[in-house]
XYZ file of C-alpha atoms in Angstrom:
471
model
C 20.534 40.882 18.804
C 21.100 37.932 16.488
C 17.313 37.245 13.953
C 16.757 33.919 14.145
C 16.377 32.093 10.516
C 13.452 30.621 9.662
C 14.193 27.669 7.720
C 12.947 27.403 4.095
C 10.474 25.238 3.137
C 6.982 25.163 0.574
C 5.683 22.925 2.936
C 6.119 25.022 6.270
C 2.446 25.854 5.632
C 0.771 22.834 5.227
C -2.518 22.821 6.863
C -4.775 19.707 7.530
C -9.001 20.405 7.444
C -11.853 17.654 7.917
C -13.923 17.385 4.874
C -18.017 18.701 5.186
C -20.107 16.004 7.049
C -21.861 15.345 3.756
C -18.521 14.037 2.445
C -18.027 11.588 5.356
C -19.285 7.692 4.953
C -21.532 7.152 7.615
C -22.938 4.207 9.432
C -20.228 1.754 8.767
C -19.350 -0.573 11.794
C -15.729 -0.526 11.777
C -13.718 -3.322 13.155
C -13.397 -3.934 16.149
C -10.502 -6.696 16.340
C -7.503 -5.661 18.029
C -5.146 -5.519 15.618
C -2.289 -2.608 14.413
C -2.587 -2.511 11.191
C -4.891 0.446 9.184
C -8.144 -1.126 8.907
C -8.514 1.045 5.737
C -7.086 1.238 2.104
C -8.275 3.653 -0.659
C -7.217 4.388 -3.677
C -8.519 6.811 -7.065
C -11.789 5.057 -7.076
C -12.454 2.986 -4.030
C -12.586 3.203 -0.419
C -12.329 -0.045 1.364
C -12.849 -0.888 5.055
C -12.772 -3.619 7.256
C -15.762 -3.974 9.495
C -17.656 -6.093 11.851
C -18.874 -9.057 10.498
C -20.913 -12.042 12.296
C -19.216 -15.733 11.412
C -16.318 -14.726 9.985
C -14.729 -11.946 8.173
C -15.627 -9.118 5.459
C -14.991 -5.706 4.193
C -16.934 -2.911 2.258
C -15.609 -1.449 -0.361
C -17.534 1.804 -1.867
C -16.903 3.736 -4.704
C -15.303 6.956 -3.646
C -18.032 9.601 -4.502
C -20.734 7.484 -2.454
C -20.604 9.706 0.416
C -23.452 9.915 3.317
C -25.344 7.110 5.298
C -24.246 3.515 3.859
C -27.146 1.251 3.245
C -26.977 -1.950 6.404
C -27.473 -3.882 3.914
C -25.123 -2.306 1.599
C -22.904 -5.335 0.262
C -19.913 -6.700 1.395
C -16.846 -8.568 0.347
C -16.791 -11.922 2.281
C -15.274 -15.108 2.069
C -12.910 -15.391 5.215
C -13.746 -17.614 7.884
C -12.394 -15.623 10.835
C -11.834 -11.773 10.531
C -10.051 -9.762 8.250
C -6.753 -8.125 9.616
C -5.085 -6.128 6.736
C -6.374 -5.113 3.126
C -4.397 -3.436 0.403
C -4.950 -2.317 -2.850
C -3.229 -3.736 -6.045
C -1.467 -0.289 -7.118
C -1.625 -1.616 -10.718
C -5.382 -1.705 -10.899
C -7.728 -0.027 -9.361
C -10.351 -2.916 -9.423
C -8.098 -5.160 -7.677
C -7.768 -5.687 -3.609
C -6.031 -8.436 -1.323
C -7.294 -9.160 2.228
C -5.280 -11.290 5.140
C -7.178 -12.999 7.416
C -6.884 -14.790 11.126
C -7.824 -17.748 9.044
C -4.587 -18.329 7.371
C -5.403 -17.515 4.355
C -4.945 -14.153 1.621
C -7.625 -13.968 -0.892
C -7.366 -11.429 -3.775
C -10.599 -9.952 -4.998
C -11.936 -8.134 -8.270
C -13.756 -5.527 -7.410
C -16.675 -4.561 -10.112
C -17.169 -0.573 -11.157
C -20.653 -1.497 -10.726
C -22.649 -1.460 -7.266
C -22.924 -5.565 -6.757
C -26.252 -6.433 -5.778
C -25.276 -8.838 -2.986
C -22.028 -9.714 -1.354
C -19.266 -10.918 -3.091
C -17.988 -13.989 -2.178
C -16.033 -15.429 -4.932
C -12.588 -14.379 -5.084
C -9.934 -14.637 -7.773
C -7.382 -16.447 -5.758
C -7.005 -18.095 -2.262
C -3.413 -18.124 -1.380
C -2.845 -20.523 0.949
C 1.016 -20.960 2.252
C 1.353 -19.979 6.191
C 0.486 -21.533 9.006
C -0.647 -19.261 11.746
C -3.057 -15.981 10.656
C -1.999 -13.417 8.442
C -1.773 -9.939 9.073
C 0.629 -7.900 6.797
C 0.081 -7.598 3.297
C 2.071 -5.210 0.664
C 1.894 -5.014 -3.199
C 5.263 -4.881 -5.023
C 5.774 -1.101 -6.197
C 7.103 -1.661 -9.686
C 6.323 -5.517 -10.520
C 3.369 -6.898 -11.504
C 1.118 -9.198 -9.567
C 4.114 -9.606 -7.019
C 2.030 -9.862 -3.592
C 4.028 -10.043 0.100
C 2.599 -11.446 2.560
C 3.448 -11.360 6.326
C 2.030 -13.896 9.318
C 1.992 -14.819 12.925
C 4.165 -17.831 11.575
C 7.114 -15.161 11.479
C 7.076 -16.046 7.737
C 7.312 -13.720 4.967
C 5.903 -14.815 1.753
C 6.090 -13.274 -1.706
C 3.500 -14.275 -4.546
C 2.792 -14.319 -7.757
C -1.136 -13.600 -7.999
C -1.279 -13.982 -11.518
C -0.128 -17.130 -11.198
C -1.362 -18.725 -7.702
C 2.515 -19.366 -7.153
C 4.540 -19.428 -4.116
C 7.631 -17.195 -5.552
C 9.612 -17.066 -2.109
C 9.570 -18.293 1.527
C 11.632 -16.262 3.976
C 11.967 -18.200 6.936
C 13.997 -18.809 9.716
C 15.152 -14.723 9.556
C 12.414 -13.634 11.795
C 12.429 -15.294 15.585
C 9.294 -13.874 16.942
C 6.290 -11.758 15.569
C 6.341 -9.433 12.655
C 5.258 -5.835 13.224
C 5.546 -3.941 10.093
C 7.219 -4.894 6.397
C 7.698 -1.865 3.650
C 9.215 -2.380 0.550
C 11.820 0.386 -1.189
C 10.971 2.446 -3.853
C 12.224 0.086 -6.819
C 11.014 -3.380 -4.486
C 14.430 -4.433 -4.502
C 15.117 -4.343 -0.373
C 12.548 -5.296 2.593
C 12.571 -3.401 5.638
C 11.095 -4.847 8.734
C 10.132 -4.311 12.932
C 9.957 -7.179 14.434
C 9.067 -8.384 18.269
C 12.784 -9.148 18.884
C 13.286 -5.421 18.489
C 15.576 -5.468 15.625
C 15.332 -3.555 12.257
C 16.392 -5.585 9.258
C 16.821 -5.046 5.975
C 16.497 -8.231 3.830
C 17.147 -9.153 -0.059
C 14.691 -10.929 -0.470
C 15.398 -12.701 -3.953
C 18.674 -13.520 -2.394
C 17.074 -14.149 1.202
C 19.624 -12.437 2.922
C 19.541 -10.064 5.758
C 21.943 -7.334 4.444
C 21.991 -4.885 7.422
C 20.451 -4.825 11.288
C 20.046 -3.127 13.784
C 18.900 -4.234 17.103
C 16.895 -2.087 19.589
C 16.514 0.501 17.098
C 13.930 2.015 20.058
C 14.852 0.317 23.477
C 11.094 0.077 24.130
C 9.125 -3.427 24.009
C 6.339 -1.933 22.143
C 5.487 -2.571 18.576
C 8.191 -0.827 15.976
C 7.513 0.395 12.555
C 9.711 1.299 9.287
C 9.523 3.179 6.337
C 12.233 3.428 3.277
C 12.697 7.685 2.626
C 13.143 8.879 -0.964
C 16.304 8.971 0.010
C 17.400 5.475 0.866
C 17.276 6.380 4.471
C 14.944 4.563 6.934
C 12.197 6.166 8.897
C 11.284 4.297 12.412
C 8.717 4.887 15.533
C 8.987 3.208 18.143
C 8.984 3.473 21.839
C 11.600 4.377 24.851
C 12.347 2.506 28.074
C 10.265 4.564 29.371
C 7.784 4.161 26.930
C 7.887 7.097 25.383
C 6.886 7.361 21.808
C 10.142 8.519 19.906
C 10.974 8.478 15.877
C 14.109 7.767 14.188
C 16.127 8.011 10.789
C 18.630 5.540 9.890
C 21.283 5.165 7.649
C 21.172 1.695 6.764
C 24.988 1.948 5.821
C 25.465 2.733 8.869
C 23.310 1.625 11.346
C 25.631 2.073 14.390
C 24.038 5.781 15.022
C 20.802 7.659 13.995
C 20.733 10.420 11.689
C 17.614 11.696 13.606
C 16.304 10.484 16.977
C 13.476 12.261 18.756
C 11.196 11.649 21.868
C 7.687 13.017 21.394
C 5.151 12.116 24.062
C 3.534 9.526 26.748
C 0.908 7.343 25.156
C 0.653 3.719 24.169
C -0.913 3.892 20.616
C 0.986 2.210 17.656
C 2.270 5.250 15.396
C 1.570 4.681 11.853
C 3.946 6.356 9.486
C 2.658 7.275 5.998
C 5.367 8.640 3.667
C 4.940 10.466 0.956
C 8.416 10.328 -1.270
C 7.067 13.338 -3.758
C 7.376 16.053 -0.748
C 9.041 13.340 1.789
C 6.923 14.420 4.275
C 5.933 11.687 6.891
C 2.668 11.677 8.381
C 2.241 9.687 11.755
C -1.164 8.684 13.283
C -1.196 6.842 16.453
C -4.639 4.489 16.889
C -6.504 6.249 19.461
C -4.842 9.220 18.800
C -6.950 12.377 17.591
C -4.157 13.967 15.721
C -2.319 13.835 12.756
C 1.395 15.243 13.315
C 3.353 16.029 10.381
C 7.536 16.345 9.822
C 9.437 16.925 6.628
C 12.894 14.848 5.843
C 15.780 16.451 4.614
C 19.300 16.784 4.158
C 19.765 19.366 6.624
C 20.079 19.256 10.067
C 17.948 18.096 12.648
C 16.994 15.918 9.345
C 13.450 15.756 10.799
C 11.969 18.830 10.573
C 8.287 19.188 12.461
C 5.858 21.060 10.356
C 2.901 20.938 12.245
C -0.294 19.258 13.856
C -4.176 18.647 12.535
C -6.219 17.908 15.577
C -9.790 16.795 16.190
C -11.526 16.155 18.909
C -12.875 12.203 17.978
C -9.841 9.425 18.043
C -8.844 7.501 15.441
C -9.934 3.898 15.134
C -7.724 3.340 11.527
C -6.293 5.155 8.545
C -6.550 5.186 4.985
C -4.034 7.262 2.976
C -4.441 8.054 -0.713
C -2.141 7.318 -3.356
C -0.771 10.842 -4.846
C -2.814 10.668 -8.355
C -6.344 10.628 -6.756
C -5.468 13.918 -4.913
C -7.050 17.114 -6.385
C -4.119 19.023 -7.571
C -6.733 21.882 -8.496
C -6.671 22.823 -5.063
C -2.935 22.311 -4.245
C -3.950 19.352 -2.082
C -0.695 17.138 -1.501
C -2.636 14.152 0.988
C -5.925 13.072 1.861
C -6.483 10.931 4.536
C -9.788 8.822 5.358
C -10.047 8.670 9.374
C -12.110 6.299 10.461
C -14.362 6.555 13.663
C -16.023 3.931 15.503
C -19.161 4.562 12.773
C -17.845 6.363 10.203
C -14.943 7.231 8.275
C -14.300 11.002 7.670
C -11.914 12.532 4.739
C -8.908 15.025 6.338
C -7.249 16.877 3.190
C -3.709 18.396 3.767
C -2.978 21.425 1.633
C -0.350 23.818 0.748
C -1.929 27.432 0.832
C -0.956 29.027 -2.690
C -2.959 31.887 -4.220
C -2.163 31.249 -7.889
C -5.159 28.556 -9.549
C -2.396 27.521 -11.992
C -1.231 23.922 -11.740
C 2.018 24.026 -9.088
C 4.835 21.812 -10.648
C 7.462 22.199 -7.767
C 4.321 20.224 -5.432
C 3.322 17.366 -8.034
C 6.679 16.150 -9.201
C 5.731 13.054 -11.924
C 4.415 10.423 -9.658
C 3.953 6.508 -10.041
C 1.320 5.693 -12.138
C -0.859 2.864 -12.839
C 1.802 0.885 -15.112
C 3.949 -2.084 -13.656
C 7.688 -1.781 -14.658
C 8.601 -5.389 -14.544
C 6.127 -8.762 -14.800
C 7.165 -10.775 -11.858
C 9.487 -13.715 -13.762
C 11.811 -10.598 -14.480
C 11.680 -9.059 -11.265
C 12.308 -12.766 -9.695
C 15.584 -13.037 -12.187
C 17.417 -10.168 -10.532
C 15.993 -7.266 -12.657
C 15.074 -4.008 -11.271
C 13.002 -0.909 -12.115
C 12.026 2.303 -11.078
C 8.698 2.826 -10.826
C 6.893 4.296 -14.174
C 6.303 7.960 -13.326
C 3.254 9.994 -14.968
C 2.374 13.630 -14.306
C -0.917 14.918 -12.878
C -0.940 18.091 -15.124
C -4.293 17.420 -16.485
C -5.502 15.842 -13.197
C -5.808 11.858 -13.035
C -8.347 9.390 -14.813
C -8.778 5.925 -13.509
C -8.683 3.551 -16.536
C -11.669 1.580 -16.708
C -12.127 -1.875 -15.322
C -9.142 -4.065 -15.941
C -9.484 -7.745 -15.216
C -6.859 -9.847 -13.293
C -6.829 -13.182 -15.272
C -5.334 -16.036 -12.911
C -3.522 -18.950 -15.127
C -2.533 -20.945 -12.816
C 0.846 -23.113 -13.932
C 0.348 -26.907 -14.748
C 1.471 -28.748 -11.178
C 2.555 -31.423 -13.380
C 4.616 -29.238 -15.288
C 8.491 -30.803 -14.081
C 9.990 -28.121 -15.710
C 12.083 -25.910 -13.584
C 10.954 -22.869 -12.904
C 12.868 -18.903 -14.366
C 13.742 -17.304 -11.646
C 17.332 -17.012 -10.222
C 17.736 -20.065 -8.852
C 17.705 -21.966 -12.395
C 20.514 -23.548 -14.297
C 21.207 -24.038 -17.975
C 22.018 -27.841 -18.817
C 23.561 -29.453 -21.493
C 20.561 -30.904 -22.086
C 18.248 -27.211 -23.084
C 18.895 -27.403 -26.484
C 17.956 -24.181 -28.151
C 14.662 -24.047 -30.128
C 14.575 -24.709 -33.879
C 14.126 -21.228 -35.777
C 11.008 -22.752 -37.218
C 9.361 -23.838 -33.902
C 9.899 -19.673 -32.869
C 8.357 -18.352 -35.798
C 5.103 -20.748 -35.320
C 5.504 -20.102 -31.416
C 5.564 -16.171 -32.390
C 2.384 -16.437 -34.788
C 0.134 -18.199 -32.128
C 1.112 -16.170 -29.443
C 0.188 -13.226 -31.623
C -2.980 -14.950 -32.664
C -3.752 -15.620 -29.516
C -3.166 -11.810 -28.358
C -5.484 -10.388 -30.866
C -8.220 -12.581 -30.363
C -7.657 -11.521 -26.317
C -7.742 -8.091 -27.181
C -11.329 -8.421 -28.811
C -12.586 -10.558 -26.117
C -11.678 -7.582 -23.692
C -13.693 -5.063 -25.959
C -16.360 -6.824 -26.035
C -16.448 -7.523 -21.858
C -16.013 -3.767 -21.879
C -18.477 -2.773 -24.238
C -21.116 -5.359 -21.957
C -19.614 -3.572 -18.947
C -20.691 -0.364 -20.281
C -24.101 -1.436 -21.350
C -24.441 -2.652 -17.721
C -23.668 0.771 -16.168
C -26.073 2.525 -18.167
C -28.771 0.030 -17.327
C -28.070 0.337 -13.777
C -27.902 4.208 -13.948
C -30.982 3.694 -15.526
C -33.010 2.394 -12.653
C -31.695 4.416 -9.987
């Protein structure tokens, strides 16, 4: 008799388990629009959710240890005109959140550490640029302030939100409705699903499609993709026959899969949510009431099923935290906030380990809260990886960090950095004189900034105690 070999893996064990019902939210209206997108974004110290809103469209965002019944009258973040389809948080600060809307418009919001005492209204920035309602949005992974945005125009823009600028338009690569944009792990490719049922991969600074793939899933429902630590692309999609399947690409060589696999009958959307530390994929399906799990490797099949959490409610959206707010104290290596038709309800994933030491091989250094690049240099052709920290000593939100908007002079004929610039004869260089007093004012400048901030924090401060204070 031949033993059959179990393939090695850390993760082979992963198990999933709801959270007690006095760490669920409860009493939030969730959303009921029919859209696919998550309807839920968290991150170290927020948990943000789109709900049901009378005259047009808002979303609650509580801080992450106010568990139990939420307040009705609990406030909201409002300003949309017609309902909210997709929010995501800035992953360079914590206090910052954008929100696309059926009205056409993406707002970006600042978020206090306080509890506001009525809804917030007033956000940073309106970007205004598509025609049609919004319903993608993404954060650049290494730049800052870069914001994508995707809409029913079949346009993808990118933004600068520090800024209020219209970086780039990609149009006319698109022919029908966008299903799902992700961006690679440096921001330096696009991948996208679209109704047309082809997979591209775009440059976007040089707004080129660089590789496709049509009918990546033969099926007419909705597609989504994924970039793998690897370079590799991870799709789920549908068959003829409507099947759910999942797939892994090569996009060198998209004339095959790596990994194709059919996994059951149902007509939910399945959201992938990668994790590139332990390249595990996680894939919930809205409406589903399970969370099915598969690791990606080098080895064949490639895509390597690990196992299932269940429940017994569906799923209505999907929240998925970023690896530095995960306890690593209790080898947890995802947490995922489910939401329900009134609540949303915590399900931790954990690797079973019996030592209480911190486990190095499962919390590789992981993108932290630092941008690599400001968006003129990512714009110009540069690239970076993202800036990696390590969750030895746990994770600590920095405090509140502002998002200061200067928005550029319109009358400002000057043309703008970026790639598409070209020197003239006519840029003569600056005078060595003219630097050094340029120099000296900007550092002037800087240091009077930098007290400003201390003193905003030090208020900030005083206004936490006092509100402490009268709880």
């Amino acid at each position: 008799m031949s033993r059959r070999v179990v393939r090695q893996s850390k993760f082979r064990h992963v198990f999933g388990q709801a959270a007690k019902a006095d760490q669920a939210y409860e009493d939030i209206r969730v959303s009921k629009v029919t859209w696919d997108s998550s309807f839920c974004a968290v991150n170290p110290k927020f948990l943000a959710i789109i709900v049901e809103a009378g005259g047009g469209g808002a979303f609650i965002v509580l801080p992450l240890a106010k568990t139990g019944r939420v307040d009705k009258n609990y406030p909201l973040v409002t300003g949309h005109t017609a309902p909210v389809l997709d929010i995501d948080w800035c992953p360079h600060n914590d206090n910052v959140i954008a929100s696309a809307s059926d009205d056409t418009t993406i707002m970006v919001w600042q978020i206090p550490d306080y509890t506001p005492v009525r809804n917030i209204t007033e956000p940073i920035i309106t970007l205004e640029g598509h025609s049609k309602r919004v319903g993608i949005l993404s954060w650049h992974p290494t730049a800052r302030n870069v914001l994508l945005s995707a809409g029913g125009d079949n346009v993808i823009i990118i933004w600068n939100v520090g800024t209020g600028e219209l970086l780039l338009s990609l149009e006319d690569m698109h022919p029908d409705l966008i299903h799902s944009v992700c961006w690679n792990n440096n921001g330096s490719l696009l991948a996208t699903t679209c109704k047309d049922k082809t997979l591209r991969i775009i440059d976007p600074r040089k707004g080129q499609v660089v590789a496709e793939r049509f009918a990546a899933h033969e099926g007419m429902r909705p597609m989504r993709a994924v970039f793998t630590r690897q370079g590799h692309i991870f799709t789920t999609g549908f068959t003829r026959m409507s099947q759910r399947e999942l797939g892994l690409w090569d996009p060198n060589n998209f004339e095959e899969p790596v990994a194709l696999q059919e996994m059951d009958t149902s007509n939910g959307v399945l959201l992938p949510f990668y994790d590139p530390d332990s390249s595990i994929v996680y894939l919930c399906g809205k409406g589903d009431s399970s969370i099915r799990y598969f690791e990606i490797t080098d080895e064949p099949p490639f895509v390597h099923y690990l196992n299932t959490f269940s429940s017994k409610e569906p799923q209505r959206g999907m929240g998925f935290m970023p690896k530095r707010g995960l306890d690593v104290s209790k080898c947890e290596i995802a947490r995922f906030y489910k939401l329900h038709e009134r609540k949303c309800e915590p399900i931790i994933m954990t690797v079973p380990r019996k030592s209480d030491l911190f486990q190095d091989d499962l919390y590789p250094d992981t993108p932290g809260p630092e941008p690599a690049l400001e968006a003129d240099e990512w714009l110009s052709g540069q690239d970076a990886e993202p800036v990696l920290i390590s969750l030895k000593d746990g994770y600590v939100p920095p405090k509140h960090r502002e998002l200061r908007v200067t928005k550029r002079n319109v009358l400002d004929v000057r043309p703008p950095s970026g790639p598409c610039r070209s020197q003239s004869a006519s840029d003569a260089p600056l005078s060595q004189h003219t630097l050094e007093t340029l120099l000296e004012e900007i550092k002037a400048l800087r240091e009077r900034v930098q007290a400003q901030e201390e003193r905003i924090t030090a208020l900030e401060n005083m206004l936490c105690e006092l509100v402490d204070g009268t709880d």
